[in-house]
PDB file of C-alpha atoms (C1' of nucleotides) in Angstrom:
ATOM      1  CA  UNK A  19       0.000   0.000   0.000  1.00 71.00           C
ATOM      2  CA  UNK A  20       0.897   3.646  -0.075  1.00 77.00           C
ATOM      3  CA  UNK A  21       1.030   3.208  -3.802  1.00 93.00           C
ATOM      4  CA  UNK A  22      -1.617   4.798  -5.942  1.00 93.00           C
ATOM      5  CA  UNK A  23      -3.576   2.261  -7.954  1.00 88.00           C
ATOM      6  CA  UNK A  24      -3.548   3.379 -11.553  1.00 86.00           C
ATOM      7  CA  UNK A  25      -4.539   0.343 -13.579  1.00 87.00           C
ATOM      8  CA  UNK A  26      -8.109   0.850 -12.423  1.00 86.00           C
ATOM      9  CA  UNK A  27      -8.716   4.206 -14.042  1.00 93.00           C
ATOM     10  CA  UNK A  28      -9.161   5.540 -17.539  1.00 94.00           C
ATOM     11  CA  UNK A  29      -6.383   7.332 -19.354  1.00 95.00           C
ATOM     12  CA  UNK A  30      -8.262  10.596 -19.180  1.00 95.00           C
ATOM     13  CA  UNK A  31      -8.700  10.343 -15.462  1.00 97.00           C
ATOM     14  CA  UNK A  32      -5.053   9.565 -14.913  1.00 97.00           C
ATOM     15  CA  UNK A  33      -4.016  12.431 -17.118  1.00 97.00           C
ATOM     16  CA  UNK A  34      -5.980  14.945 -15.077  1.00 97.00           C
ATOM     17  CA  UNK A  35      -4.466  13.563 -11.876  1.00 97.00           C
ATOM     18  CA  UNK A  36      -0.956  13.751 -13.312  1.00 97.00           C
ATOM     19  CA  UNK A  37      -1.338  17.339 -14.385  1.00 97.00           C
ATOM     20  CA  UNK A  38      -2.810  18.256 -11.027  1.00 98.00           C
ATOM     21  CA  UNK A  39      -0.028  16.493  -9.178  1.00 98.00           C
ATOM     22  CA  UNK A  40       2.617  18.728 -10.698  1.00 98.00           C
ATOM     23  CA  UNK A  41       0.732  21.788  -9.481  1.00 98.00           C
ATOM     24  CA  UNK A  42      -0.132  20.268  -6.118  1.00 98.00           C
ATOM     25  CA  UNK A  43       2.800  21.867  -4.345  1.00 98.00           C
ATOM     26  CA  UNK A  44       3.056  25.613  -3.728  1.00 97.00           C
ATOM     27  CA  UNK A  45       6.771  25.616  -4.447  1.00 97.00           C
ATOM     28  CA  UNK A  46       6.167  24.263  -7.922  1.00 98.00           C
ATOM     29  CA  UNK A  47       3.410  26.761  -8.557  1.00 98.00           C
ATOM     30  CA  UNK A  48       5.675  29.563  -7.367  1.00 97.00           C
ATOM     31  CA  UNK A  49       8.545  28.343  -9.505  1.00 97.00           C
ATOM     32  CA  UNK A  50       6.347  28.251 -12.592  1.00 97.00           C
ATOM     33  CA  UNK A  51       5.035  31.734 -11.897  1.00 96.00           C
ATOM     34  CA  UNK A  52       8.516  33.095 -11.410  1.00 96.00           C
ATOM     35  CA  UNK A  53       9.917  31.495 -14.527  1.00 95.00           C
ATOM     36  CA  UNK A  54       7.092  32.859 -16.624  1.00 93.00           C
ATOM     37  CA  UNK A  55       7.427  36.358 -15.164  1.00 91.00           C
ATOM     38  CA  UNK A  56      11.061  36.485 -16.144  1.00 87.00           C
ATOM     39  CA  UNK A  57       9.893  35.991 -19.700  1.00 69.00           C
ATOM     40  CA  UNK A  58      13.193  34.471 -20.743  1.00 63.00           C
ATOM     41  CA  UNK A  59      14.580  32.374 -17.970  1.00 74.00           C
ATOM     42  CA  UNK A  60      17.102  32.756 -15.086  1.00 82.00           C
ATOM     43  CA  UNK A  61      17.805  30.017 -12.621  1.00 83.00           C
ATOM     44  CA  UNK A  62      19.778  30.228  -9.380  1.00 88.00           C
ATOM     45  CA  UNK A  63      17.594  33.151  -8.394  1.00 92.00           C
ATOM     46  CA  UNK A  64      14.689  30.768  -8.092  1.00 94.00           C
ATOM     47  CA  UNK A  65      16.229  29.433  -4.927  1.00 95.00           C
ATOM     48  CA  UNK A  66      16.271  32.870  -3.401  1.00 91.00           C
ATOM     49  CA  UNK A  67      12.853  33.799  -4.700  1.00 91.00           C
ATOM     50  CA  UNK A  68      11.149  30.688  -3.462  1.00 93.00           C
ATOM     51  CA  UNK A  69      12.908  30.505  -0.120  1.00 94.00           C
ATOM     52  CA  UNK A  70      13.884  26.872  -0.198  1.00 96.00           C
ATOM     53  CA  UNK A  71      17.296  25.269  -0.346  1.00 96.00           C
ATOM     54  CA  UNK A  72      19.014  24.791  -3.656  1.00 96.00           C
ATOM     55  CA  UNK A  73      18.676  21.020  -3.392  1.00 97.00           C
ATOM     56  CA  UNK A  74      14.957  21.232  -2.764  1.00 97.00           C
ATOM     57  CA  UNK A  75      14.364  23.648  -5.601  1.00 97.00           C
ATOM     58  CA  UNK A  76      16.355  21.434  -7.916  1.00 96.00           C
ATOM     59  CA  UNK A  77      14.153  18.515  -6.957  1.00 97.00           C
ATOM     60  CA  UNK A  78      10.984  20.451  -7.711  1.00 98.00           C
ATOM     61  CA  UNK A  79      12.465  21.614 -10.984  1.00 97.00           C
ATOM     62  CA  UNK A  80      13.016  18.004 -11.915  1.00 97.00           C
ATOM     63  CA  UNK A  81       9.363  17.173 -11.320  1.00 98.00           C
ATOM     64  CA  UNK A  82       8.302  20.070 -13.497  1.00 97.00           C
ATOM     65  CA  UNK A  83      10.844  19.185 -16.144  1.00 97.00           C
ATOM     66  CA  UNK A  84       9.806  15.529 -16.178  1.00 96.00           C
ATOM     67  CA  UNK A  85       6.253  16.678 -16.797  1.00 96.00           C
ATOM     68  CA  UNK A  86       7.529  18.619 -19.792  1.00 96.00           C
ATOM     69  CA  UNK A  87       6.463  22.021 -18.531  1.00 96.00           C
ATOM     70  CA  UNK A  88       9.863  23.673 -18.661  1.00 95.00           C
ATOM     71  CA  UNK A  89      13.088  23.408 -20.569  1.00 94.00           C
ATOM     72  CA  UNK A  90      16.547  24.037 -19.177  1.00 92.00           C
ATOM     73  CA  UNK A  91      19.177  25.508 -21.467  1.00 91.00           C
ATOM     74  CA  UNK A  92      22.733  25.376 -20.237  1.00 91.00           C
ATOM     75  CA  UNK A  93      24.506  28.704 -20.541  1.00 86.00           C
ATOM     76  CA  UNK A  94      27.990  28.442 -19.202  1.00 88.00           C
ATOM     77  CA  UNK A  95      27.793  27.574 -15.546  1.00 89.00           C
ATOM     78  CA  UNK A  96      24.186  28.491 -15.152  1.00 92.00           C
ATOM     79  CA  UNK A  97      21.022  26.940 -16.500  1.00 94.00           C
ATOM     80  CA  UNK A  98      18.239  28.996 -17.970  1.00 94.00           C
ATOM     81  CA  UNK A  99      14.770  27.626 -17.501  1.00 95.00           C
ATOM     82  CA  UNK A 100      11.817  28.677 -19.545  1.00 94.00           C
ATOM     83  CA  UNK A 101       8.244  27.524 -19.997  1.00 94.00           C
ATOM     84  CA  UNK A 102       7.527  25.135 -22.802  1.00 93.00           C
ATOM     85  CA  UNK A 103       4.430  26.972 -23.736  1.00 93.00           C
ATOM     86  CA  UNK A 104       2.947  24.342 -25.990  1.00 94.00           C
ATOM     87  CA  UNK A 105       3.042  21.688 -23.297  1.00 95.00           C
ATOM     88  CA  UNK A 106       1.831  24.122 -20.713  1.00 95.00           C
ATOM     89  CA  UNK A 107      -0.994  24.990 -23.004  1.00 96.00           C
ATOM     90  CA  UNK A 108      -1.889  21.323 -23.281  1.00 96.00           C
ATOM     91  CA  UNK A 109      -1.996  21.050 -19.515  1.00 96.00           C
ATOM     92  CA  UNK A 110      -4.336  23.977 -19.502  1.00 97.00           C
ATOM     93  CA  UNK A 111      -6.608  22.253 -21.979  1.00 97.00           C
ATOM     94  CA  UNK A 112      -6.666  19.017 -20.002  1.00 97.00           C
ATOM     95  CA  UNK A 113      -7.773  20.796 -16.863  1.00 97.00           C
ATOM     96  CA  UNK A 114     -10.181  23.029 -18.675  1.00 97.00           C
ATOM     97  CA  UNK A 115     -11.914  20.111 -20.329  1.00 97.00           C
ATOM     98  CA  UNK A 116     -12.149  18.288 -17.057  1.00 97.00           C
ATOM     99  CA  UNK A 117     -13.861  21.227 -15.408  1.00 97.00           C
ATOM    100  CA  UNK A 118     -16.125  21.900 -18.344  1.00 96.00           C
ATOM    101  CA  UNK A 119     -17.029  18.240 -18.592  1.00 94.00           C
ATOM    102  CA  UNK A 120     -18.297  18.188 -15.040  1.00 92.00           C
ATOM    103  CA  UNK A 121     -20.005  21.555 -15.084  1.00 85.00           C
ATOM    104  CA  UNK A 122     -21.975  21.157 -18.285  1.00 76.00           C
TER     105      UNK A 122
ATOM    106  CA  UNK B   5      10.953  17.578   7.082  1.00 73.00           C
ATOM    107  CA  UNK B   6       8.388  15.874   4.899  1.00 75.00           C
ATOM    108  CA  UNK B   7       6.139  18.794   5.642  1.00 92.00           C
ATOM    109  CA  UNK B   8       5.334  21.267   2.922  1.00 93.00           C
ATOM    110  CA  UNK B   9       6.482  24.775   3.768  1.00 88.00           C
ATOM    111  CA  UNK B  10       3.544  27.079   3.250  1.00 85.00           C
ATOM    112  CA  UNK B  11       4.405  30.282   5.117  1.00 85.00           C
ATOM    113  CA  UNK B  12       6.782  31.125   2.313  1.00 87.00           C
ATOM    114  CA  UNK B  13       4.248  31.471  -0.461  1.00 93.00           C
ATOM    115  CA  UNK B  14       1.530  33.882  -1.437  1.00 94.00           C
ATOM    116  CA  UNK B  15      -2.132  33.120  -0.848  1.00 95.00           C
ATOM    117  CA  UNK B  16      -2.744  32.805  -4.567  1.00 95.00           C
ATOM    118  CA  UNK B  17       0.020  30.284  -4.974  1.00 97.00           C
ATOM    119  CA  UNK B  18      -1.189  28.197  -2.063  1.00 97.00           C
ATOM    120  CA  UNK B  19      -4.732  28.273  -3.385  1.00 97.00           C
ATOM    121  CA  UNK B  20      -3.707  26.853  -6.733  1.00 97.00           C
ATOM    122  CA  UNK B  21      -1.747  24.112  -4.994  1.00 97.00           C
ATOM    123  CA  UNK B  22      -4.671  23.262  -2.736  1.00 97.00           C
ATOM    124  CA  UNK B  23      -7.093  22.975  -5.618  1.00 97.00           C
ATOM    125  CA  UNK B  24      -4.623  20.870  -7.552  1.00 98.00           C
ATOM    126  CA  UNK B  25      -4.021  18.596  -4.592  1.00 98.00           C
ATOM    127  CA  UNK B  26      -7.642  17.509  -4.458  1.00 98.00           C
ATOM    128  CA  UNK B  27      -7.461  16.507  -8.107  1.00 98.00           C
ATOM    129  CA  UNK B  28      -4.013  14.958  -7.812  1.00 97.00           C
ATOM    130  CA  UNK B  29      -5.331  11.450  -7.303  1.00 97.00           C
ATOM    131  CA  UNK B  30      -7.047   9.476 -10.052  1.00 97.00           C
ATOM    132  CA  UNK B  31      -9.553   7.996  -7.605  1.00 97.00           C
ATOM    133  CA  UNK B  32     -10.746  11.457  -6.658  1.00 97.00           C
ATOM    134  CA  UNK B  33     -10.974  12.527 -10.271  1.00 97.00           C
ATOM    135  CA  UNK B  34     -12.934   9.370 -11.074  1.00 97.00           C
ATOM    136  CA  UNK B  35     -15.250   9.893  -8.124  1.00 96.00           C
ATOM    137  CA  UNK B  36     -15.978  13.453  -9.179  1.00 96.00           C
ATOM    138  CA  UNK B  37     -16.639  12.379 -12.742  1.00 96.00           C
ATOM    139  CA  UNK B  38     -18.972   9.636 -11.607  1.00 95.00           C
ATOM    140  CA  UNK B  39     -20.909  11.832  -9.239  1.00 94.00           C
ATOM    141  CA  UNK B  40     -21.422  14.449 -11.894  1.00 93.00           C
ATOM    142  CA  UNK B  41     -22.512  11.893 -14.478  1.00 90.00           C
ATOM    143  CA  UNK B  42     -25.204  10.624 -12.173  1.00 84.00           C
ATOM    144  CA  UNK B  43     -26.629  14.123 -12.260  1.00 66.00           C
ATOM    145  CA  UNK B  44     -28.301  13.726  -8.908  1.00 60.00           C
ATOM    146  CA  UNK B  45     -26.176  11.650  -6.657  1.00 72.00           C
ATOM    147  CA  UNK B  46     -25.909   7.938  -5.656  1.00 79.00           C
ATOM    148  CA  UNK B  47     -23.261   6.667  -3.328  1.00 79.00           C
ATOM    149  CA  UNK B  48     -22.361   3.087  -2.490  1.00 84.00           C
ATOM    150  CA  UNK B  49     -22.042   2.419  -6.197  1.00 89.00           C
ATOM    151  CA  UNK B  50     -18.993   4.626  -6.222  1.00 93.00           C
ATOM    152  CA  UNK B  51     -17.065   1.885  -4.495  1.00 93.00           C
ATOM    153  CA  UNK B  52     -17.941  -0.542  -7.227  1.00 88.00           C
ATOM    154  CA  UNK B  53     -17.404   1.945 -10.011  1.00 89.00           C
ATOM    155  CA  UNK B  54     -14.012   3.054  -8.800  1.00 92.00           C
ATOM    156  CA  UNK B  55     -12.712  -0.378  -7.834  1.00 93.00           C
ATOM    157  CA  UNK B  56     -11.335   0.446  -4.428  1.00 96.00           C
ATOM    158  CA  UNK B  57     -12.443  -0.721  -1.025  1.00 96.00           C
ATOM    159  CA  UNK B  58     -15.272   1.015   0.753  1.00 95.00           C
ATOM    160  CA  UNK B  59     -12.904   2.387   3.380  1.00 96.00           C
ATOM    161  CA  UNK B  60     -10.607   3.880   0.783  1.00 97.00           C
ATOM    162  CA  UNK B  61     -13.416   5.458  -1.184  1.00 97.00           C
ATOM    163  CA  UNK B  62     -14.847   6.919   1.982  1.00 96.00           C
ATOM    164  CA  UNK B  63     -11.492   8.476   2.730  1.00 97.00           C
ATOM    165  CA  UNK B  64     -11.241  10.059  -0.693  1.00 97.00           C
ATOM    166  CA  UNK B  65     -14.793  11.312  -0.362  1.00 97.00           C
ATOM    167  CA  UNK B  66     -13.795  13.058   2.835  1.00 97.00           C
ATOM    168  CA  UNK B  67     -10.938  14.860   1.117  1.00 97.00           C
ATOM    169  CA  UNK B  68     -13.282  16.039  -1.616  1.00 97.00           C
ATOM    170  CA  UNK B  69     -15.933  17.009   0.895  1.00 96.00           C
ATOM    171  CA  UNK B  70     -13.435  18.938   3.053  1.00 96.00           C
ATOM    172  CA  UNK B  71     -12.466  20.891  -0.026  1.00 96.00           C
ATOM    173  CA  UNK B  72     -16.108  21.800  -0.465  1.00 96.00           C
ATOM    174  CA  UNK B  73     -16.507  20.163  -3.853  1.00 96.00           C
ATOM    175  CA  UNK B  74     -19.355  17.844  -2.956  1.00 95.00           C
ATOM    176  CA  UNK B  75     -22.237  17.681  -0.546  1.00 93.00           C
ATOM    177  CA  UNK B  76     -23.601  14.540   1.064  1.00 92.00           C
ATOM    178  CA  UNK B  77     -27.330  14.347   1.718  1.00 90.00           C
ATOM    179  CA  UNK B  78     -28.452  11.570   3.959  1.00 89.00           C
ATOM    180  CA  UNK B  79     -31.372   9.637   2.518  1.00 85.00           C
ATOM    181  CA  UNK B  80     -32.356   6.870   4.820  1.00 86.00           C
ATOM    182  CA  UNK B  81     -29.383   4.610   5.300  1.00 86.00           C
ATOM    183  CA  UNK B  82     -27.547   5.770   2.260  1.00 90.00           C
ATOM    184  CA  UNK B  83     -25.880   9.063   1.463  1.00 93.00           C
ATOM    185  CA  UNK B  84     -26.393  10.911  -1.774  1.00 92.00           C
ATOM    186  CA  UNK B  85     -23.419  12.899  -2.946  1.00 94.00           C
ATOM    187  CA  UNK B  86     -23.666  15.660  -5.469  1.00 93.00           C
ATOM    188  CA  UNK B  87     -21.367  18.328  -6.820  1.00 94.00           C
ATOM    189  CA  UNK B  88     -21.554  21.723  -5.193  1.00 93.00           C
ATOM    190  CA  UNK B  89     -21.395  23.450  -8.491  1.00 92.00           C
ATOM    191  CA  UNK B  90     -20.620  26.925  -7.217  1.00 94.00           C
ATOM    192  CA  UNK B  91     -17.509  25.774  -5.355  1.00 95.00           C
ATOM    193  CA  UNK B  92     -16.500  23.584  -8.229  1.00 95.00           C
ATOM    194  CA  UNK B  93     -16.895  26.544 -10.494  1.00 96.00           C
ATOM    195  CA  UNK B  94     -14.620  28.566  -8.241  1.00 96.00           C
ATOM    196  CA  UNK B  95     -12.006  25.843  -8.439  1.00 96.00           C
ATOM    197  CA  UNK B  96     -12.276  26.033 -12.167  1.00 97.00           C
ATOM    198  CA  UNK B  97     -11.702  29.773 -12.103  1.00 97.00           C
ATOM    199  CA  UNK B  98      -8.656  29.483  -9.854  1.00 97.00           C
ATOM    200  CA  UNK B  99      -6.996  27.037 -12.200  1.00 97.00           C
ATOM    201  CA  UNK B 100      -8.041  28.891 -15.288  1.00 97.00           C
ATOM    202  CA  UNK B 101      -6.594  32.154 -14.036  1.00 97.00           C
ATOM    203  CA  UNK B 102      -3.372  30.448 -13.090  1.00 97.00           C
ATOM    204  CA  UNK B 103      -2.949  29.032 -16.566  1.00 97.00           C
ATOM    205  CA  UNK B 104      -3.971  32.223 -18.283  1.00 96.00           C
ATOM    206  CA  UNK B 105      -1.656  34.251 -16.068  1.00 94.00           C
ATOM    207  CA  UNK B 106       1.344  32.247 -17.154  1.00 92.00           C
ATOM    208  CA  UNK B 107       0.457  31.979 -20.802  1.00 85.00           C
ATOM    209  CA  UNK B 108      -0.280  35.616 -21.507  1.00 77.00           C
TER     210      UNK B 108
ATOM    211  C1'  DA C  11      46.324  24.148 -11.825  1.00 87.58           C
ATOM    212  C1'  DA C  12      43.514  25.945  -8.143  1.00 87.58           C
ATOM    213  C1'  DT C  13      39.383  28.010  -6.959  1.00 87.58           C
ATOM    214  C1'  DC C  14      34.796  29.447  -7.309  1.00 87.58           C
ATOM    215  C1'  DA C  15      30.024  29.463  -8.905  1.00 87.58           C
ATOM    216  C1'  DT C  16      26.123  26.923 -10.474  1.00 87.58           C
ATOM    217  C1'  DC C  17      23.561  23.168 -10.598  1.00 87.58           C
ATOM    218  C1'  DA C  18      22.323  18.003 -10.120  1.00 87.58           C
ATOM    219  C1'  DT C  19      22.274  14.009  -7.370  1.00 87.58           C
ATOM    220  C1'  DC C  20      22.664  11.048  -3.226  1.00 87.58           C
ATOM    221  C1'  DG C  21      21.558   9.869   1.268  1.00 87.58           C
ATOM    222  C1'  DT C  22      18.650  10.443   4.929  1.00 87.58           C
ATOM    223  C1'  DA C  23      15.203  12.127   8.364  1.00 87.58           C
ATOM    224  C1'  DA C  24      10.552  13.636   8.985  1.00 87.58           C
ATOM    225  C1'  DT C  25       6.123  13.526   7.531  1.00 87.58           C
ATOM    226  C1'  DA C  26       2.187  12.575   4.352  1.00 87.58           C
ATOM    227  C1'  DT C  27      -0.556   9.570   1.506  1.00 87.58           C
ATOM    228  C1'  DT C  28      -2.675   5.397   0.030  1.00 87.58           C
ATOM    229  C1'  DG C  29      -5.128   1.299   0.831  1.00 87.58           C
ATOM    230  C1'  DC C  30      -7.408  -2.046   3.488  1.00 87.58           C
ATOM    231  C1'  DA C  31      -9.287  -4.972   7.342  1.00 87.58           C
ATOM    232  C1'  DA C  32     -11.640  -4.442  11.334  1.00 87.58           C
ATOM    233  C1'  DT C  33     -14.611  -2.040  13.868  1.00 87.58           C
ATOM    234  C1'  DA C  34     -17.949   1.734  14.941  1.00 87.58           C
ATOM    235  C1'  DT C  35     -22.167   4.115  13.772  1.00 87.58           C
ATOM    236  C1'  DT C  36     -26.566   5.082  11.929  1.00 87.58           C
ATOM    237  C1'  DA C  37     -30.976   4.120   9.968  1.00 87.58           C
ATOM    238  C1'  DC C  38     -34.236   1.064   8.446  1.00 87.58           C
ATOM    239  C1'  DG C  39     -37.288  -3.133   8.223  1.00 87.58           C
ATOM    240  C1'  DA C  40     -38.848  -7.438  10.310  1.00 87.58           C
TER     241       DA C  40
ATOM    242  C1'  DT D  30     -35.245  -5.283  19.769  1.00 87.58           C
ATOM    243  C1'  DC D  31     -32.425  -7.859  16.175  1.00 87.58           C
ATOM    244  C1'  DG D  32     -30.433  -8.098  12.104  1.00 87.58           C
ATOM    245  C1'  DT D  33     -28.773  -5.939   8.215  1.00 87.58           C
ATOM    246  C1'  DA D  34     -27.313  -2.464   4.830  1.00 87.58           C
ATOM    247  C1'  DA D  35     -24.680   1.726   4.088  1.00 87.58           C
ATOM    248  C1'  DT D  36     -21.071   4.720   5.708  1.00 87.58           C
ATOM    249  C1'  DA D  37     -17.569   6.485   8.644  1.00 87.58           C
ATOM    250  C1'  DT D  38     -13.662   5.860  11.508  1.00 87.58           C
ATOM    251  C1'  DT D  39      -9.568   3.629  13.391  1.00 87.58           C
ATOM    252  C1'  DG D  40      -5.256   1.425  13.191  1.00 87.58           C
ATOM    253  C1'  DC D  41      -1.742  -0.117  10.611  1.00 87.58           C
ATOM    254  C1'  DA D  42       1.667  -1.379   6.874  1.00 87.58           C
ATOM    255  C1'  DA D  43       3.682   0.108   2.610  1.00 87.58           C
ATOM    256  C1'  DT D  44       5.113   3.652  -0.039  1.00 87.58           C
ATOM    257  C1'  DA D  45       5.656   8.527  -1.542  1.00 87.58           C
ATOM    258  C1'  DT D  46       6.910  13.263  -0.726  1.00 87.58           C
ATOM    259  C1'  DT D  47       9.370  17.024   1.164  1.00 87.58           C
ATOM    260  C1'  DA D  48      13.401  19.183   2.724  1.00 87.58           C
ATOM    261  C1'  DC D  49      18.218  19.655   3.329  1.00 87.58           C
ATOM    262  C1'  DG D  50      23.288  18.811   3.961  1.00 87.58           C
ATOM    263  C1'  DA D  51      26.951  16.738   1.612  1.00 87.58           C
ATOM    264  C1'  DT D  52      29.043  15.490  -2.416  1.00 87.58           C
ATOM    265  C1'  DG D  53      29.799  15.532  -7.582  1.00 87.58           C
ATOM    266  C1'  DA D  54      30.225  17.445 -11.955  1.00 87.58           C
ATOM    267  C1'  DT D  55      31.139  21.178 -15.049  1.00 87.58           C
ATOM    268  C1'  DG D  56      32.391  25.541 -16.762  1.00 87.58           C
ATOM    269  C1'  DA D  57      34.435  30.128 -15.630  1.00 87.58           C
ATOM    270  C1'  DT D  58      37.956  32.952 -13.341  1.00 87.58           C
ATOM    271  C1'  DT D  59      42.222  33.747 -11.383  1.00 87.58           C
TER     272       DT D  59
END
DNA sequence: AATCATCATCGTAATATTGCAATATTACGA
DNA sequence: TCGTAATATTGCAATATTACGATGATGATT
């Protein structure tokens, strides 16, 4: 136990849950907001902005990256993160359709 | 550790994360879908529909109820759950604004 | 080369979540 | 009142998540 049962549910259902899971932590929401505000990217500053240790921020960044919401471009010693808008847009659609589906 | 730091983030950020957290489990997404499909309500059937034990479903229902997304009306020995559309609509707005804010 | 800055990863402690069996609880019908 | 059906709650085991210090890896600076 402790493991989420996934084989029970439809693809659609799982997709909504996966999208939501990425946004289910305030640090990840804050990181996404910050990255998008900086238009381009920036990186180490996230640690300062968010108020968590570098290791923790890096972990959250990995979750967001694995979900395909951001891209990291290496620039010398620093890494520039920026939104992958198309994927983010898809996330938006998934959630939107879920809400609309239930509210119709 | 293991605890999410919340005092660091803005109200808006925390709100998005809280909404997302409710939807971050496929069982809860499935339950919400099922309840809304049944227009009115129904209840014990959820257990069968979702494929988890009664205890587990009841737990998930509590999470959804605590978030204010559903209401349970007692009808004899069974409980009829139905969406509280206004709250659900608010959830929808929170997420929508988050996505729109980042994509603009 | 030696050092520093930036980031990722590893290891680990603390806590949260998931899932279920067992056990209440509540309401109804016999 | 007894039995039963429908839910909720409790207690627990398994696993996941969160957070951070320490350690690597890599490129820049001296």
